[in-house]
Coordinates of C-alpha atoms (C1' of nucleotides) in Angstrom, one line a residue:
Chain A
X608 CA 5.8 -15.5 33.1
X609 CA 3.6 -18.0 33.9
X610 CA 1.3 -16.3 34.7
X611 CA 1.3 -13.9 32.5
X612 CA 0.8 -16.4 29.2
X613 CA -2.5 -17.7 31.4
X614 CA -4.3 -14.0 31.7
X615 CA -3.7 -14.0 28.0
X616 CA -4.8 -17.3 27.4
X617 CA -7.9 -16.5 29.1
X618 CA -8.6 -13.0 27.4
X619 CA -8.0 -15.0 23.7
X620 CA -10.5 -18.0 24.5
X621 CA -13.1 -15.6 25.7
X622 CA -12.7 -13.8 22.3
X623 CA -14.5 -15.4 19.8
X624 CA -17.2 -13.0 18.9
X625 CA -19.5 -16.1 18.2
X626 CA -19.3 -16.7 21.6
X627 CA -22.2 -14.1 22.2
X628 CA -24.9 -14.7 19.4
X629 CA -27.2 -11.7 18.4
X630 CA -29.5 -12.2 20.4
X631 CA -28.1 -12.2 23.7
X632 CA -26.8 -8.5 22.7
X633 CA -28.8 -6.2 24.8
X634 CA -27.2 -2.7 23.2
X635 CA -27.7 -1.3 20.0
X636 CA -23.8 -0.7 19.5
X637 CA -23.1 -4.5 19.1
X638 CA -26.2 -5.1 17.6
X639 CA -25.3 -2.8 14.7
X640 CA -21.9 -3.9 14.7
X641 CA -22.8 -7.4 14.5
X642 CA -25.1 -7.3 11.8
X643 CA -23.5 -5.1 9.3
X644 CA -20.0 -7.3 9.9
X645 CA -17.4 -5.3 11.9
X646 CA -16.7 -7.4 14.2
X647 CA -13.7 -10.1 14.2
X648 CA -12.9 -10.5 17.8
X649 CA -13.3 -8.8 20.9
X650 CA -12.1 -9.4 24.3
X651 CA -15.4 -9.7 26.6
X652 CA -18.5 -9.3 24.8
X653 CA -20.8 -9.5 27.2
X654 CA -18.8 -7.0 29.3
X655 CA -19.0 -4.6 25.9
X656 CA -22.3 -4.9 25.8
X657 CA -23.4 -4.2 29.0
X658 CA -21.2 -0.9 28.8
X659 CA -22.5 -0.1 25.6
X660 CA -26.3 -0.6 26.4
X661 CA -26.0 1.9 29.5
X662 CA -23.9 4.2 26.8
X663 CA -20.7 3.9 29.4
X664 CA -18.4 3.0 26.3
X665 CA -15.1 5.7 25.8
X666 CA -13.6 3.8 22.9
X667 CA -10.6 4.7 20.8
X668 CA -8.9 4.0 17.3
X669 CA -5.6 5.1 16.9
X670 CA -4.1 6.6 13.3
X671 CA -0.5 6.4 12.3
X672 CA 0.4 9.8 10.4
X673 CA 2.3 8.5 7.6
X674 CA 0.6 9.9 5.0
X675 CA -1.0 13.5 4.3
X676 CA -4.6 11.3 4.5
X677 CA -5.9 8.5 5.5
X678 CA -7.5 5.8 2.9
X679 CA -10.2 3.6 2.5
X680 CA -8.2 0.8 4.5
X681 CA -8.8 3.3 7.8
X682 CA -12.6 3.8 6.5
X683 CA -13.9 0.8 8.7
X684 CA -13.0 1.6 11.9
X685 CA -13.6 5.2 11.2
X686 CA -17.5 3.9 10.8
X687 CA -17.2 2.1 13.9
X688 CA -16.7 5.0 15.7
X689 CA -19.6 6.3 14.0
X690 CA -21.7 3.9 15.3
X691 CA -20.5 4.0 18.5
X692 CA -21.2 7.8 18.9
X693 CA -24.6 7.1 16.9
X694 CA -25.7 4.6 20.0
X695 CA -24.9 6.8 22.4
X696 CA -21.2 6.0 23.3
X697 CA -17.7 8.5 23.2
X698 CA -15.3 7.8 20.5
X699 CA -11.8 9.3 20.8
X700 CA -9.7 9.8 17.6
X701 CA -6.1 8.8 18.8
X702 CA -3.6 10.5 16.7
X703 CA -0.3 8.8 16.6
X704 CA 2.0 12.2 16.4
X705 CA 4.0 10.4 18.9
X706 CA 3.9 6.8 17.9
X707 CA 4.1 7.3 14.5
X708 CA 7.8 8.5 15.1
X709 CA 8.6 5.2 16.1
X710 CA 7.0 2.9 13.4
X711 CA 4.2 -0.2 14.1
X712 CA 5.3 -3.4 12.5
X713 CA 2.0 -4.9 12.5
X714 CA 1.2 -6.6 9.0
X715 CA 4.6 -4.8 7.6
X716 CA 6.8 -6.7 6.0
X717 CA 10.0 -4.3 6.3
X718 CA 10.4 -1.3 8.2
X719 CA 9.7 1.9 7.0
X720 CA 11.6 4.8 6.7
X721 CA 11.6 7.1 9.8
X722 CA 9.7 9.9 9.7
X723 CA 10.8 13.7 10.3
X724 CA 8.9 15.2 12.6
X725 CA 7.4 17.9 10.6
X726 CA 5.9 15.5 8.4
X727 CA 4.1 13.7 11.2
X728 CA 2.7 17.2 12.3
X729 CA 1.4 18.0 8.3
X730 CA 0.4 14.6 7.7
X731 CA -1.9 14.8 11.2
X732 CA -3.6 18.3 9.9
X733 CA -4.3 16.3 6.6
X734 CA -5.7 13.7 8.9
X735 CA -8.1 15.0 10.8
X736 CA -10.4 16.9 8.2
X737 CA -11.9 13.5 7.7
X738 CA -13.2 13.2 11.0
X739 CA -14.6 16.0 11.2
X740 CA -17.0 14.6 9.0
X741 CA -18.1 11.9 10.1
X742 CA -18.2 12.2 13.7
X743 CA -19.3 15.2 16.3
X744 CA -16.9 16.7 18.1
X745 CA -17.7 19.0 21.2
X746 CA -17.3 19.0 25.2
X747 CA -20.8 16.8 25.9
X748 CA -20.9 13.3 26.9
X749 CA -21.2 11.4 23.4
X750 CA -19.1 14.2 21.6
X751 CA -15.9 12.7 19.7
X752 CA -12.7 13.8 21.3
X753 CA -9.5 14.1 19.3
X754 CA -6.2 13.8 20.8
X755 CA -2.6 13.3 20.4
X756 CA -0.6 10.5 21.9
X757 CA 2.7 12.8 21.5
X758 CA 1.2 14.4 24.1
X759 CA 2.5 12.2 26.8
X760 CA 5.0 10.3 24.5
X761 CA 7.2 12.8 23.5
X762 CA 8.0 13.9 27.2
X763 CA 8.2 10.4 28.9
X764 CA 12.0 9.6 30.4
X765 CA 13.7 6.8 29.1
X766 CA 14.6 5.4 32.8
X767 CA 11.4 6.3 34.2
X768 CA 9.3 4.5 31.5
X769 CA 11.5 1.5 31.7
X770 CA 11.0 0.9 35.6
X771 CA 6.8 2.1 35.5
X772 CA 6.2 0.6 32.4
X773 CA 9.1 -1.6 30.9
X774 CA 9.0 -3.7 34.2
X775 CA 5.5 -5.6 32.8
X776 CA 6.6 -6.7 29.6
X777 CA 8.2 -10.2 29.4
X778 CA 10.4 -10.1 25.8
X779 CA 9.6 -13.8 26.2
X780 CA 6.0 -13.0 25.3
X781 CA 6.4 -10.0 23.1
X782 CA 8.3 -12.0 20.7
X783 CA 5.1 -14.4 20.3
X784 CA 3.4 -11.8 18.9
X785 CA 1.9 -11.9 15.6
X786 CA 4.0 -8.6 15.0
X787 CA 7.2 -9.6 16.0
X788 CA 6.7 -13.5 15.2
X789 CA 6.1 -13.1 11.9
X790 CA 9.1 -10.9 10.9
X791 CA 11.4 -13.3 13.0
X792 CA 10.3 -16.5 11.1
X793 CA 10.3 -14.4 7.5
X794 CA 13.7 -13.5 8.7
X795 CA 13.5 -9.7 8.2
X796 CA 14.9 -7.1 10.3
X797 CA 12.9 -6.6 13.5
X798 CA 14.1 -3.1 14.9
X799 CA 14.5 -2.4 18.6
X800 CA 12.6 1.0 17.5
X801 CA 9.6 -1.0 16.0
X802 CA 9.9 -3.6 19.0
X803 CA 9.2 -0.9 21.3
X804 CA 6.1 0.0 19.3
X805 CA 4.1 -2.5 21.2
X806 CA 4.8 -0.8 24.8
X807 CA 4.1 3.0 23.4
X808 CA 0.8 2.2 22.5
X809 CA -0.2 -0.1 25.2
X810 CA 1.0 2.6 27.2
X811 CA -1.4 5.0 25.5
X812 CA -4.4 3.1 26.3
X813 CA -3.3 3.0 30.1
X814 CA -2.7 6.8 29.5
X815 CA -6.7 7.4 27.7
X816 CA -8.3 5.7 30.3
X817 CA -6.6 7.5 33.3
X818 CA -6.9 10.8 31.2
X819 CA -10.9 10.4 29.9
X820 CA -12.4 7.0 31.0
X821 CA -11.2 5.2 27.8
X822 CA -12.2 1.2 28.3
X823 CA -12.5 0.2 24.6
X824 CA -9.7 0.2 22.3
X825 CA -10.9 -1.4 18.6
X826 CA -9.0 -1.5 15.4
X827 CA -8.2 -3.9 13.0
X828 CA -7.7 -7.4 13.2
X829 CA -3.4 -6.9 12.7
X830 CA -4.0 -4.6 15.8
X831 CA -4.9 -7.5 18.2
X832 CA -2.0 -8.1 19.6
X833 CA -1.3 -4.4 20.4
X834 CA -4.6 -4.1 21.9
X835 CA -4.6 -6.9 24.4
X836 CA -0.7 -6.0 25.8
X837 CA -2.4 -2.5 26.3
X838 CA -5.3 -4.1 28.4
X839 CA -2.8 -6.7 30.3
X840 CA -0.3 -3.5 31.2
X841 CA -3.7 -1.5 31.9
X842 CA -4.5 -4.5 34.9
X843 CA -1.4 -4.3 35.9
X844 CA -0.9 -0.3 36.2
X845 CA -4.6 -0.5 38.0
X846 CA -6.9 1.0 35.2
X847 CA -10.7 -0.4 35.5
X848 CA -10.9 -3.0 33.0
X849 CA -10.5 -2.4 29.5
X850 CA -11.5 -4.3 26.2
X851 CA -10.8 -4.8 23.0
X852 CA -12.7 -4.8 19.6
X853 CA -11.2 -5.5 16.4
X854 CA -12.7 -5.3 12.9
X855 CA -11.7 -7.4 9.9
X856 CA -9.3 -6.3 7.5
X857 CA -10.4 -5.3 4.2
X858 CA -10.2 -7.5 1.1
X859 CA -11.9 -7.6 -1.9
X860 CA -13.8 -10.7 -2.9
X861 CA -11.4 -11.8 -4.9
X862 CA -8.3 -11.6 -2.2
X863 CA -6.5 -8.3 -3.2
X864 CA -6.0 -5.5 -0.6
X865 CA -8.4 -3.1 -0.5
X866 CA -7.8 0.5 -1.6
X867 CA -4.1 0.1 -3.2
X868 CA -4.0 0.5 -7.0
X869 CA -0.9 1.0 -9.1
X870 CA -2.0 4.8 -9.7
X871 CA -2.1 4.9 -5.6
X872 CA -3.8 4.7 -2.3
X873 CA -7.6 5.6 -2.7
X874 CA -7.3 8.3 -0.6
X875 CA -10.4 9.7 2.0
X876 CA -8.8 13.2 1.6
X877 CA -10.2 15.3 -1.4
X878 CA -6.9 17.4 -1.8
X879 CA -5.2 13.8 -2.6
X880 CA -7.9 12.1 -4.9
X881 CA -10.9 13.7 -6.0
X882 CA -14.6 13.0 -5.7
X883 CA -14.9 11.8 -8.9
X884 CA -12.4 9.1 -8.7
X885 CA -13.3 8.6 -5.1
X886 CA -16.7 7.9 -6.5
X887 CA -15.4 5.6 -9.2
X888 CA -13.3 3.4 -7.0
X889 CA -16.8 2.6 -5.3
X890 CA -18.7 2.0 -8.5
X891 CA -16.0 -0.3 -9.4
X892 CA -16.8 -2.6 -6.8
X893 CA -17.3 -6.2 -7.6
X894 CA -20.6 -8.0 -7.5
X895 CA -19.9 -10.5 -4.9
X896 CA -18.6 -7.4 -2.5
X897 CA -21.8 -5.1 -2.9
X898 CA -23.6 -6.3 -0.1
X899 CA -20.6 -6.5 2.1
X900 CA -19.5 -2.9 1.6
X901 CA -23.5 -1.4 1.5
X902 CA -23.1 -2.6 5.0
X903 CA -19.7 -1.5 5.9
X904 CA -19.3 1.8 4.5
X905 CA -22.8 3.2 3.8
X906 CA -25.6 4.1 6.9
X907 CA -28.7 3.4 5.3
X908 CA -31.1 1.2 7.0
X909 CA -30.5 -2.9 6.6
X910 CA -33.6 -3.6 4.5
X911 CA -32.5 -1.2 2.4
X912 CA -29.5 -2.9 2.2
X913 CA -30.8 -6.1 1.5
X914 CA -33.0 -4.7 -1.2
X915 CA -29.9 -3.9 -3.2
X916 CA -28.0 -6.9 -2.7
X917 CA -30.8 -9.3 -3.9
X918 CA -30.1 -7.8 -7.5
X919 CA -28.7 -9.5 -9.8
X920 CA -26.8 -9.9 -12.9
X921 CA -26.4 -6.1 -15.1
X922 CA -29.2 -4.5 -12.4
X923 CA -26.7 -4.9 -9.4
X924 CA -25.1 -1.7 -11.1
X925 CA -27.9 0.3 -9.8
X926 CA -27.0 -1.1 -6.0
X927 CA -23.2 -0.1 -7.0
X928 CA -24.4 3.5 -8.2
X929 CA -25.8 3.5 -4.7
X930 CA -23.2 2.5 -2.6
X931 CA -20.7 4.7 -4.2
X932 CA -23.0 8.0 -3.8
X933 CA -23.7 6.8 0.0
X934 CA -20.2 5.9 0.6
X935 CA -19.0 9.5 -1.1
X936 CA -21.4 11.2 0.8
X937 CA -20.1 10.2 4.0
X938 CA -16.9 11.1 3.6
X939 CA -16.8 14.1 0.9
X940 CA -20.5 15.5 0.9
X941 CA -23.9 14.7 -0.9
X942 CA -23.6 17.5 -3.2
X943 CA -20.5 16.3 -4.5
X944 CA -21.2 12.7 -4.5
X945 CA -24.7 13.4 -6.4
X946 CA -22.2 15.9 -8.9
X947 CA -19.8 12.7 -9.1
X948 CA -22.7 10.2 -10.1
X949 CA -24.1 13.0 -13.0
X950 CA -20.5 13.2 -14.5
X951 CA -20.1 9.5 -14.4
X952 CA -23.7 9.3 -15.5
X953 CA -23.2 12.0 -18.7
X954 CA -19.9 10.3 -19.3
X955 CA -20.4 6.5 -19.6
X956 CA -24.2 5.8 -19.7
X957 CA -24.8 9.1 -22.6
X958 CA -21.5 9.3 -24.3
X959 CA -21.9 13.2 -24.0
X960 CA -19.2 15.2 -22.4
X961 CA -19.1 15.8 -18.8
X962 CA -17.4 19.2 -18.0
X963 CA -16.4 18.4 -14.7
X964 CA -14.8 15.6 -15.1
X965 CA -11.3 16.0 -13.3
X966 CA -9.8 18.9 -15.2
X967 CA -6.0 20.3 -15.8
X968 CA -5.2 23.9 -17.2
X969 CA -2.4 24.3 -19.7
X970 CA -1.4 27.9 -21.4
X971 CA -3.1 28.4 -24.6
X972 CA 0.8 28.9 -26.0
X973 CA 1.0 25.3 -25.3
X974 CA -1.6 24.2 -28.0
X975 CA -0.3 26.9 -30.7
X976 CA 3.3 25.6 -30.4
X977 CA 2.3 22.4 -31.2
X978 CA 2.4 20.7 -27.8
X979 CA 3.0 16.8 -28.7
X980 CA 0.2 14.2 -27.6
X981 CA 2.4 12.0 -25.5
X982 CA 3.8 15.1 -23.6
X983 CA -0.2 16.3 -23.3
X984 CA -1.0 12.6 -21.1
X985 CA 1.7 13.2 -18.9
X986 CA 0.7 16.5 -18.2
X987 CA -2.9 15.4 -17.3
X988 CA -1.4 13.1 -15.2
X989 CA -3.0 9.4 -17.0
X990 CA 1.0 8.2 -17.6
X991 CA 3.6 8.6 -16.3
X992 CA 6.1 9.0 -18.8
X993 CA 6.1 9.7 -22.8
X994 CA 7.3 6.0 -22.8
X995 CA 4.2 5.1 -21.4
X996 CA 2.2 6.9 -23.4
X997 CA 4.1 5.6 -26.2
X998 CA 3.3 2.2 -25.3
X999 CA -0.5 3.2 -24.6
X1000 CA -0.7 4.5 -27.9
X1001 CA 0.4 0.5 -29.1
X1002 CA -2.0 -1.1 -27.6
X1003 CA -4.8 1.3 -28.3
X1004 CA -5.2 2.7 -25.0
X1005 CA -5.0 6.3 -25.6
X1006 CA -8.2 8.8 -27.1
X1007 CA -8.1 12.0 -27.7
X1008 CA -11.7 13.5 -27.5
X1009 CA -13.3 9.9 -27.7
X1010 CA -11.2 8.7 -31.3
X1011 CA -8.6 6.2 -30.4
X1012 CA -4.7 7.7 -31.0
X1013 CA -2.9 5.7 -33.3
X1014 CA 0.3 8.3 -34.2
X1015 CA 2.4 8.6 -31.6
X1016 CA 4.1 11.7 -33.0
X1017 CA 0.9 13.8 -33.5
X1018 CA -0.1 17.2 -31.8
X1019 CA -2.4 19.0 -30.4
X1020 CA -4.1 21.4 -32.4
X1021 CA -6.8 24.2 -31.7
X1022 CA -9.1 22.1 -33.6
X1023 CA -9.1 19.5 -31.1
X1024 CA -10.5 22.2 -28.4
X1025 CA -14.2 21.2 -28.0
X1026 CA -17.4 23.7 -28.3
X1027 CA -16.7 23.5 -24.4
X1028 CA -13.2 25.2 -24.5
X1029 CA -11.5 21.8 -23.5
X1030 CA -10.1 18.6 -24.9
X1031 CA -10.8 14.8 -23.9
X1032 CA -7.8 12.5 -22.9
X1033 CA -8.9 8.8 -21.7
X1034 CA -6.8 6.2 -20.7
X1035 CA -9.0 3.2 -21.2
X1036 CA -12.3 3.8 -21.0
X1037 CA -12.6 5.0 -17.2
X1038 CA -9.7 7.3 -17.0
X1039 CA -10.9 10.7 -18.1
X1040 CA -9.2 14.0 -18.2
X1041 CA -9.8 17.4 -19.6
X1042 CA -7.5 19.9 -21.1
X1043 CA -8.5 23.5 -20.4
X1044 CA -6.2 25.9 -22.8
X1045 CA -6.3 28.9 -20.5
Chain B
rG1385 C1' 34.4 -9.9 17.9
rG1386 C1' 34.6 -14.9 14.8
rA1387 C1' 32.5 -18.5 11.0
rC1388 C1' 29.1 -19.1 7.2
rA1389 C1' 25.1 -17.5 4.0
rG1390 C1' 23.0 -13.4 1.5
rG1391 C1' 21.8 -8.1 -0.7
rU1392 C1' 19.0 -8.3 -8.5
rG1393 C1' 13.7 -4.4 -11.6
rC1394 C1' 7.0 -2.5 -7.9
rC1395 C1' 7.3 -7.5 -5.1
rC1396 C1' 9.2 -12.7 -5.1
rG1397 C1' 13.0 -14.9 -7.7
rA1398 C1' 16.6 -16.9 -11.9
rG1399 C1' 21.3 -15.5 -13.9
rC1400 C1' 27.2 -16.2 -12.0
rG1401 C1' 32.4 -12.9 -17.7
rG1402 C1' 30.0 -11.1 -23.8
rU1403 C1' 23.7 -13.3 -27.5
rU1404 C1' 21.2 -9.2 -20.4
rA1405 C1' 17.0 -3.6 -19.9
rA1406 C1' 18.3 -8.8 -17.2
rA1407 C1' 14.4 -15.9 -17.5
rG1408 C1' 9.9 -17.2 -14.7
rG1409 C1' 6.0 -15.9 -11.4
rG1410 C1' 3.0 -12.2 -8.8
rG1411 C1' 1.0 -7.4 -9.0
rA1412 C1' -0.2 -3.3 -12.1
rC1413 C1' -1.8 -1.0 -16.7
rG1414 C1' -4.0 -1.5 -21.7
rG1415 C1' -6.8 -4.5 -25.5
rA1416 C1' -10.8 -8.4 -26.5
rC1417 C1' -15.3 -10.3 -24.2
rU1418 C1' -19.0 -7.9 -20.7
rG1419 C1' -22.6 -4.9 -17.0
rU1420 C1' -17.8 1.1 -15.8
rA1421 C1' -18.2 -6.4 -12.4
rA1422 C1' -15.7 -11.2 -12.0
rA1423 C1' -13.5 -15.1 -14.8
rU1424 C1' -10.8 -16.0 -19.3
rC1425 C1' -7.5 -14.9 -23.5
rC1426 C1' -3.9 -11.3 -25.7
rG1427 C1' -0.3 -7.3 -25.1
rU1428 C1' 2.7 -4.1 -22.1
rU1429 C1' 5.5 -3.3 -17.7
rG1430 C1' 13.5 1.9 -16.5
rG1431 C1' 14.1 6.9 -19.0
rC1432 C1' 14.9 10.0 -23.4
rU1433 C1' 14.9 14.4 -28.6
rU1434 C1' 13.8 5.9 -29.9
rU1435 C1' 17.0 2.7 -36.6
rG1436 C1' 20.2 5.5 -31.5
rC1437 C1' 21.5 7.2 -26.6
rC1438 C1' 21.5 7.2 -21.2
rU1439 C1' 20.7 5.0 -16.4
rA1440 C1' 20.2 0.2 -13.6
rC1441 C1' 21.7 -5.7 -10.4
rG1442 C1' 23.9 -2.9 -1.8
rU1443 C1' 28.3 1.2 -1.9
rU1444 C1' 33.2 2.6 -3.6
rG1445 C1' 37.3 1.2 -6.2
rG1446 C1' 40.0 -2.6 -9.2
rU1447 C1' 41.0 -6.6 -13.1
rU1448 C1' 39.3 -7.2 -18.4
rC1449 C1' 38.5 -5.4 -25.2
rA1450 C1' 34.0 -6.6 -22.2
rA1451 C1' 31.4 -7.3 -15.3
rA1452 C1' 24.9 -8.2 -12.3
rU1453 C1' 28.6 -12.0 -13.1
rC1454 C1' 35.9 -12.0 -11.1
rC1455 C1' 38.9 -9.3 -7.0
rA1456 C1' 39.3 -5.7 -2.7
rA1457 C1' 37.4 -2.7 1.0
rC1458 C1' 33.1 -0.9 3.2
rC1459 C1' 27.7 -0.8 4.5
rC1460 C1' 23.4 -3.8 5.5
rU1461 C1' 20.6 -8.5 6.7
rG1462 C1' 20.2 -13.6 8.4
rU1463 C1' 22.1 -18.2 11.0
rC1464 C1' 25.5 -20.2 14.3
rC1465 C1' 29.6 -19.3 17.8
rA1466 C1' 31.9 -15.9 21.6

RNA sequence: GGACAGGUGCCCGAGCGGUUAAAGGGGACGGACUGUAAAUCCGUUGGCUUUGCCUACGUUGGUUCAAAUCCAACCCUGUCCA
């Protein structure tokens, strides 16, 4: 025990990553890393760097499959692995088809539901499209390798794991944990499922660097934790030494969570939000996080970078029109982002209509008997209800083909089908729709 | 297994027999102001065929003209004890 709380004592104080200033950094990895801001701690810096600069670094991110997509939140380490395969390095996309049946507490306040297993197997397929994007995958040395920790989870023995793996954890320590600590002093359930979260995935880093060389594990900040039982159980299981690289976790300047909206999760995958929106949740940034997020989520070169940033006042739009076509393009495609920036372009800077903005087909029928306006929002998906439209239409919210909606009770006519075959519903003046009468 | 404390709307949290679709705050959405920004101010925030109806305060029953509020059993959580 003792000795236990002293290795990790000694991995945390070495951690620091202003413990190794730029300069020192002889690889281009943590150089890059370093000076666009992903890095919040890491175990052994130097030792990262001397891996990275002779392009020795396997490192891995692991992805719970809870959802049919990932979302921006994900989007940061997902460029760190781009870097690290840009500089020369192997990233490994760790899909959690096994650990994701079990459920990470990490930065949760309550459990979640448990997941069926089918799910977990659709929401991977979702999962990987996005990485396919971004990174190269392939059998050669820098090539991104994607793999599944049910691999080896879902057939471990309960006895077996206990006595080869179980045997190195002290519960004493594991309940010091941020993870664990934090749902014991908010007094919320801790289950012995989630507990156990901790030893599956230290278990798959042990498990990546005996099957592929794996000696990097990085992640998010809330991931620490995780990260450094998987390197202490890696020393004592006899793997080479491992290390660990967390970014920091996403907020926006003014302190909300990034990427969670009422209307949802601002999804990477196309099939769950579109490019347009995608676009716009990037143009929305705030001023004092343009800089920030040109760094994070966009590749092009620092000066660049620091060109946009300097502007000021109504011209840092321009740097925001840039960072959400950059940031679009990465994960969707350039033709799409540069399709998204023309309809936003047409549709806020010219007033004229845009006809691809995000569009919904109703039956012609629909218009001739008299389909009412409320019912017409929900079915373009702006509200949720016809009470919410309702309310909308109060506080002048609603616009049918640009002229605000004032009678609640009115309907859609044939006269309100543009020379463009469709109609205009807006929520506000960003949340645009079309009607197609087919 | 025992004792005690709890389970309220997206979240936190008040209410503790009728005036409660449920105070207050947060978040979110809309309006004003702007630069498709932030801050600020204002409004809204269960559903519907909306002068009304339906559903909702852990679950199921009960008492009552009337229950989120009282009673019973059960489920779940926490603290302490065994």
């Amino acid at each position: 025990m003792d000795a236990q709380s002293f290795t990790l004592k000694l991995t945390r104080g070495a951690a620091n990553c202003g413990a190794v200033s730029m300069t020192m950094q002889k690889s281009d990895f943590l150089r890059i890393l370093t000076e666009r801001g992903f890095i919040h701690q890491g175990s052994d810096m130097s030792g990262i760097d001397d891996l990275a600069a002779k392009g020795g670094l396997v490192a891995y991110v692991g992805y719970d499959c809870t959802a049919p997509s990932l979302h921006v939140g994900s989007l940061i380490s997902i460029m760190m692995m781009h870097w690290l395969q840009a500089t020369g390095n192997k990233p490994i996309a760790l899909m959690g088809g096994g650990t994701t049946r079990v459920g990470d507490p990490s930065g949760k306040d309550e459990s979640r539901a448990i997941r069926s297993i089918e799910d977990i197997e659709a929401n991977k397929n979702g999962i990987k499209t996005v990485f396919a994007k971004i990174l190269k995958f392939g059998d050669g040395k820098t090539d991104a390798l994607m793999v599944d920790n049910a691999e080896w989870l879902a057939p471990l023995n309960y006895i077996d794991f206990l006595r080869d793996v179980g045997r190195h954890f002290s519960v004493n320590r594991m309940l010091t944990m941020d993870s664990a600590r934090m749902r014991l002093e908010r007094e919320q359930e801790l289950s012995f499922i989630e507990f156990n979260y901790m030893l599956l995935q230290a278990y798959d880093y042990v498990e990546l660097s005996r099957r592929y060389g794996c000696n990097l594990q990085m992640g998010g900040s809330d991931q620490w934790g995780n990260i450094v039982t998987g390197i202490d159980l890696g020393r004592r299981m006899g793997t080479p030494q491992l290390y660990a690289l967390t970014c920091p976790l996403l907020t926006t300047a003014s302190g909300a969570k990034m990427g969670k909206t009422a209307s949802g999760a601002i999804w990477l995958n196309e099939a769950q939000l579109s490019t347009y929106d995608y676009w716009q949740f990037w143009r929305n940034t705030e001023d004092a996080d343009v800089g920030r997020f040109l760094r994070l989520f966009t590749t092009l070169p620092m000066d660049e970078i620091a060109r946009l940033s300097a502007l000021q006042g109504a011209e840092i739009n321009e740097a925001k029109k840039v960072l959400a076509t950059e940031a679009t393009a990465l994960v969707h495609s350039r033709e799409k982002a540069e399709a998204a920036a023309l309809t936003a372009q047409k549709t806020f800077e010219q007033g004229s209509l845009a006809t691809d903005l995000p569009t919904i087909e109703i039956p012609a029928a629909d218009i001739d008997n008299e389909l009412g306006v409320l019912a017409a929002f929900v079915t373009a998906g702006l509200v949720k209800s016809n009470g919410e439209a309702r309310r909308q239409v109060a506080g002048g919210g609603l616009r049918i083909n640009d002229q605000p909606m004032t009678d609640e009770k009115a309907k859609l006519r044939r006269s309100d089908v543009g020379p463009d075959g469709v109609i205009k519903l807006s929520l506000g003046k960003k949340k645009h729709v079309l009607l197609r009468p087919v």
